[in-house]
mmCIF file of C-alpha atoms in Angstrom:
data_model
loop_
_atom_site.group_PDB
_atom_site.id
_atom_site.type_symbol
_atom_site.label_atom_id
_atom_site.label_comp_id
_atom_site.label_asym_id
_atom_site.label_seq_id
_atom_site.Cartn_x
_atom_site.Cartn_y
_atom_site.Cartn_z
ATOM 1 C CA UNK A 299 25.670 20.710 -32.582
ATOM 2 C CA UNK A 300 24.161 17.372 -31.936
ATOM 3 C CA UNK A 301 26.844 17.106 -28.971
ATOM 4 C CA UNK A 302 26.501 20.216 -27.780
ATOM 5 C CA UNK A 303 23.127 19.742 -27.005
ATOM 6 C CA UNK A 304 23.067 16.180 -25.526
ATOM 7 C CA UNK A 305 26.223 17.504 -23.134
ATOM 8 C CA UNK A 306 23.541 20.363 -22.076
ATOM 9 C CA UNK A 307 21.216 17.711 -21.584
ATOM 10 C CA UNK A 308 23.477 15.649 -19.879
ATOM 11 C CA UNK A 309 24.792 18.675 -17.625
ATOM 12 C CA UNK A 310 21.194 19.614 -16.620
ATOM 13 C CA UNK A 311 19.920 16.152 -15.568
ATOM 14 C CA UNK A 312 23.012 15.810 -13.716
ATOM 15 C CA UNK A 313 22.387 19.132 -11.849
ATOM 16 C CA UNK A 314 18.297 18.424 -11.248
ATOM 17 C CA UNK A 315 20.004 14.924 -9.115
ATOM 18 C CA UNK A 316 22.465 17.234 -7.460
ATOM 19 C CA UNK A 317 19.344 19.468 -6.393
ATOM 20 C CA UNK A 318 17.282 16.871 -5.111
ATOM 21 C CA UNK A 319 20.181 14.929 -3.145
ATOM 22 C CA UNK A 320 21.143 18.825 -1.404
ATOM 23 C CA UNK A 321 17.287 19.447 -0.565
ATOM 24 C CA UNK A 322 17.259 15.788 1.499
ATOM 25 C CA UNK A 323 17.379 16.038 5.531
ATOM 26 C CA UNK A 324 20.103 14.584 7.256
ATOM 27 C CA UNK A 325 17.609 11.444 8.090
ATOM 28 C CA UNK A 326 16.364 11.048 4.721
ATOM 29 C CA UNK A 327 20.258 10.720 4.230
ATOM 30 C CA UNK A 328 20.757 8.499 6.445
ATOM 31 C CA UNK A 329 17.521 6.241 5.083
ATOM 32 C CA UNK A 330 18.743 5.948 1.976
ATOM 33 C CA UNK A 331 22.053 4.930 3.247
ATOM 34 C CA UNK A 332 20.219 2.426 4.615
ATOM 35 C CA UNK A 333 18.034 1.436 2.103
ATOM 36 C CA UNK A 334 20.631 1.417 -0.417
ATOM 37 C CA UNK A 335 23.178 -0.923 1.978
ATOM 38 C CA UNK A 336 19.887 -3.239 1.987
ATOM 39 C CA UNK A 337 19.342 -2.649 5.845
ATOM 40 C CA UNK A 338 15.727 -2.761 7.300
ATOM 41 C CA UNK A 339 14.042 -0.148 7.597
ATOM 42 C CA UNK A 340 10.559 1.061 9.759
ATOM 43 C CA UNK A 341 8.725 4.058 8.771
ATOM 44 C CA UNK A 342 6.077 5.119 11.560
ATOM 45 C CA UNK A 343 3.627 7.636 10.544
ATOM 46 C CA UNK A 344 2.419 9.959 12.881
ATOM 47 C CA UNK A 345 0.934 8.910 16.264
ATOM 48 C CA UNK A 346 -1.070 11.362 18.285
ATOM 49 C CA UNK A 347 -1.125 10.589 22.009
ATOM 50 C CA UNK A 348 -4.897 8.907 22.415
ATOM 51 C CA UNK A 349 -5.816 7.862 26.174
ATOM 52 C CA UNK A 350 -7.261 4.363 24.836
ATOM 53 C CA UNK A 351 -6.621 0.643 25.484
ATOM 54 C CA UNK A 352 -6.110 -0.026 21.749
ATOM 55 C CA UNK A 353 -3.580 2.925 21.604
ATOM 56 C CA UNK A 354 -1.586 1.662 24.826
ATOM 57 C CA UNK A 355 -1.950 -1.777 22.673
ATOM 58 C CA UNK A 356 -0.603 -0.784 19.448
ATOM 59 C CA UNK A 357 2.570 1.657 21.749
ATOM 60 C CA UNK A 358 3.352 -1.065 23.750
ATOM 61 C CA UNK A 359 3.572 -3.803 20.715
ATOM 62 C CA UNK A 360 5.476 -1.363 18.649
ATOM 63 C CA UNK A 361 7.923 -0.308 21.026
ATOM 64 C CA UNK A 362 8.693 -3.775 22.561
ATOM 65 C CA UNK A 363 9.245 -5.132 18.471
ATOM 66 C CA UNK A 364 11.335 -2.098 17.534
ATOM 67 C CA UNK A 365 13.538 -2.488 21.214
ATOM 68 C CA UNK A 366 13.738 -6.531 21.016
ATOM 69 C CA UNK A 367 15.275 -6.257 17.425
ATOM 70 C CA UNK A 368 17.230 -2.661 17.285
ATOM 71 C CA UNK A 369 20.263 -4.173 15.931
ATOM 72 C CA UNK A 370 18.057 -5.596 13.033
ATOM 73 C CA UNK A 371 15.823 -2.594 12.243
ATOM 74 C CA UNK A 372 16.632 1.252 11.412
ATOM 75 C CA UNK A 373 13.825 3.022 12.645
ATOM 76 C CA UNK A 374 12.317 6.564 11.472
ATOM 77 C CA UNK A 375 9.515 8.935 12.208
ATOM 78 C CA UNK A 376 7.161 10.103 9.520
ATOM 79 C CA UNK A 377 7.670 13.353 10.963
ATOM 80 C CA UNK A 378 11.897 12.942 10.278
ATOM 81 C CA UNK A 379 10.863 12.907 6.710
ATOM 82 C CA UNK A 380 9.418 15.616 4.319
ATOM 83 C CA UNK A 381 8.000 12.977 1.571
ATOM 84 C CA UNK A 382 6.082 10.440 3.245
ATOM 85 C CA UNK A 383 2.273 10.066 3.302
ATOM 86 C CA UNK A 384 1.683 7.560 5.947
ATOM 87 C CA UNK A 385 -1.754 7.517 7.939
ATOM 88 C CA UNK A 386 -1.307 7.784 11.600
ATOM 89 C CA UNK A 387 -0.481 4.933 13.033
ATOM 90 C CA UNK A 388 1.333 2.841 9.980
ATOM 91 C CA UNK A 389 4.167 1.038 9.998
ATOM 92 C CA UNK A 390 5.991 1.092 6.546
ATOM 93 C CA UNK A 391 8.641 -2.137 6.754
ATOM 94 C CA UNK A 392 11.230 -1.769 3.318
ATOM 95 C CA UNK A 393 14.505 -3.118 2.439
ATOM 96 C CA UNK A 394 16.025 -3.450 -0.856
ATOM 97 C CA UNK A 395 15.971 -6.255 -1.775
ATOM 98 C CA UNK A 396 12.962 -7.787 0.101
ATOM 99 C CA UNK A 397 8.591 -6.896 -0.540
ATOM 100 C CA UNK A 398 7.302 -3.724 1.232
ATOM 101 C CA UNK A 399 5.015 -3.517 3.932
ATOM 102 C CA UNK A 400 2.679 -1.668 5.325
ATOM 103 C CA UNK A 401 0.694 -2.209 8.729
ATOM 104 C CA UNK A 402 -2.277 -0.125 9.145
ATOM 105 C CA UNK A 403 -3.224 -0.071 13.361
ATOM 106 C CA UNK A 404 -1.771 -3.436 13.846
ATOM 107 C CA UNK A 405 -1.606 -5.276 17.034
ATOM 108 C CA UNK A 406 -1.214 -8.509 16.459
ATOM 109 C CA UNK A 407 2.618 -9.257 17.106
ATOM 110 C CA UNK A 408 2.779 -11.695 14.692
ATOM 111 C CA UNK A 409 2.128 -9.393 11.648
ATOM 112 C CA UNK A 410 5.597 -7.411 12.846
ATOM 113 C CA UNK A 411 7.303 -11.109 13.705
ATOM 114 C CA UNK A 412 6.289 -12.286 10.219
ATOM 115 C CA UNK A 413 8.450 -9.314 8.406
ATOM 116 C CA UNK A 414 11.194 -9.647 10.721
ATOM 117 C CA UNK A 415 11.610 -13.349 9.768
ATOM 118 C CA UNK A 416 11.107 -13.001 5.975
ATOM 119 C CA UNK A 417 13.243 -10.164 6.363
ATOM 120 C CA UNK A 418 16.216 -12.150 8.355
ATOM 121 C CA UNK A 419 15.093 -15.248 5.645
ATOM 122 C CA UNK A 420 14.351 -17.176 8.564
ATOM 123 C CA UNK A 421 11.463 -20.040 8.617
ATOM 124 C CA UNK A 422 8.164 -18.522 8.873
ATOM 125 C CA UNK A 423 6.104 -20.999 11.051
ATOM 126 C CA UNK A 424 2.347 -21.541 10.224
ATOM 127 C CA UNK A 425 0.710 -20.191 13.395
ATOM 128 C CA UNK A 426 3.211 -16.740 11.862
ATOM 129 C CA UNK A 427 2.297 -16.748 8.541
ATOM 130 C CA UNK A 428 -1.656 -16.383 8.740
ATOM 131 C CA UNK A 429 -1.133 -13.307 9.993
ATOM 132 C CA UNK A 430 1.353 -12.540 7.089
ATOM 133 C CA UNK A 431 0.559 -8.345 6.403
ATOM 134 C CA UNK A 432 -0.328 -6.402 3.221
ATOM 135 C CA UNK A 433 2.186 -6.004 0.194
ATOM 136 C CA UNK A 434 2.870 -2.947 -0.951
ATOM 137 C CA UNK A 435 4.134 -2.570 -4.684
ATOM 138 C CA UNK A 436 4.935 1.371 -4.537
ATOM 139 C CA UNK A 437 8.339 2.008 -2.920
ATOM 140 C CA UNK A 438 8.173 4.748 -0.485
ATOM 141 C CA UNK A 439 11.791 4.638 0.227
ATOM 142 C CA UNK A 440 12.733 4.587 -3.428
ATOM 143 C CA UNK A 441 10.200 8.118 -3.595
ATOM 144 C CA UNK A 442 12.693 9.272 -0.776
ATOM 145 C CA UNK A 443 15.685 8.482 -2.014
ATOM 146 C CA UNK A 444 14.812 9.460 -5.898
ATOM 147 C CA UNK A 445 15.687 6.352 -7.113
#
């Protein structure tokens, strides 16, 4: 009987993964994909248009980082994903096997240099590292990707 029942057990955990793994979107897919082949990866939250300096700041900064080092980085939109609670205008930075990120309105290029470098284990110079941004110690990605 004992059997019986841990093989139902068994059977029904098995099936609750299955479930969650069919509901994902074809980019939360692809993130964990990612994630799981320990590839960098940006989450943006949303970002309403705003006609201000600090937005055309924070666009410009963001979008020169992300273009300079696309080979690097596997970007995503907040709005790609069905399970992310990002405030507009956050950058989540996560990879496997590295700390998490997040950058709340930042435009200071050196907050998205220093991740890049501790994310490519490169030499973080001092003039980078003061403006080394917050840890996060929930996983995000991991939320995503039910792991």
């Amino acid at each position: 009987m004992k059997k019986i029942l841990l093989g139902c057990f068994a059977f029904s955990i098995m099936g609750c993964a299955w479930v969650a793994t069919a509901e994902q979107t074809s980019s939360e897919k692809q993130l964990c994909d990612d994630y799981n082949n320990d590839k960098a990866i940006i989450i943006i939250g949303n970002t309403p248009f705003e006609d201000s300096e600090w937005y055309a700041d924070w666009s410009s900064i963001l979008n020169s980082f992300v273009i300079a080092n696309n080979e690097f980085l596997h970007v995503y939109r907040a709005s790609q994903l069905r399970h992310t609670d990002l405030k507009n205008y956050s950058v989540l930075f996560s990879k496997k096997s590295k700390q998490n990120y997040l950058l709340e309105e930042v435009i200071e290029p050196q907050s998205y240099e220093y991740v890049l470098l501790e994310y490519t284990q490169a030499n973080i110079p001092k003039h980078i590292n003061a403006f080394k941004p917050e840890q996060i110690n929930t996983n995000l990605v991991s939320k995503i990707c039910n792991l």
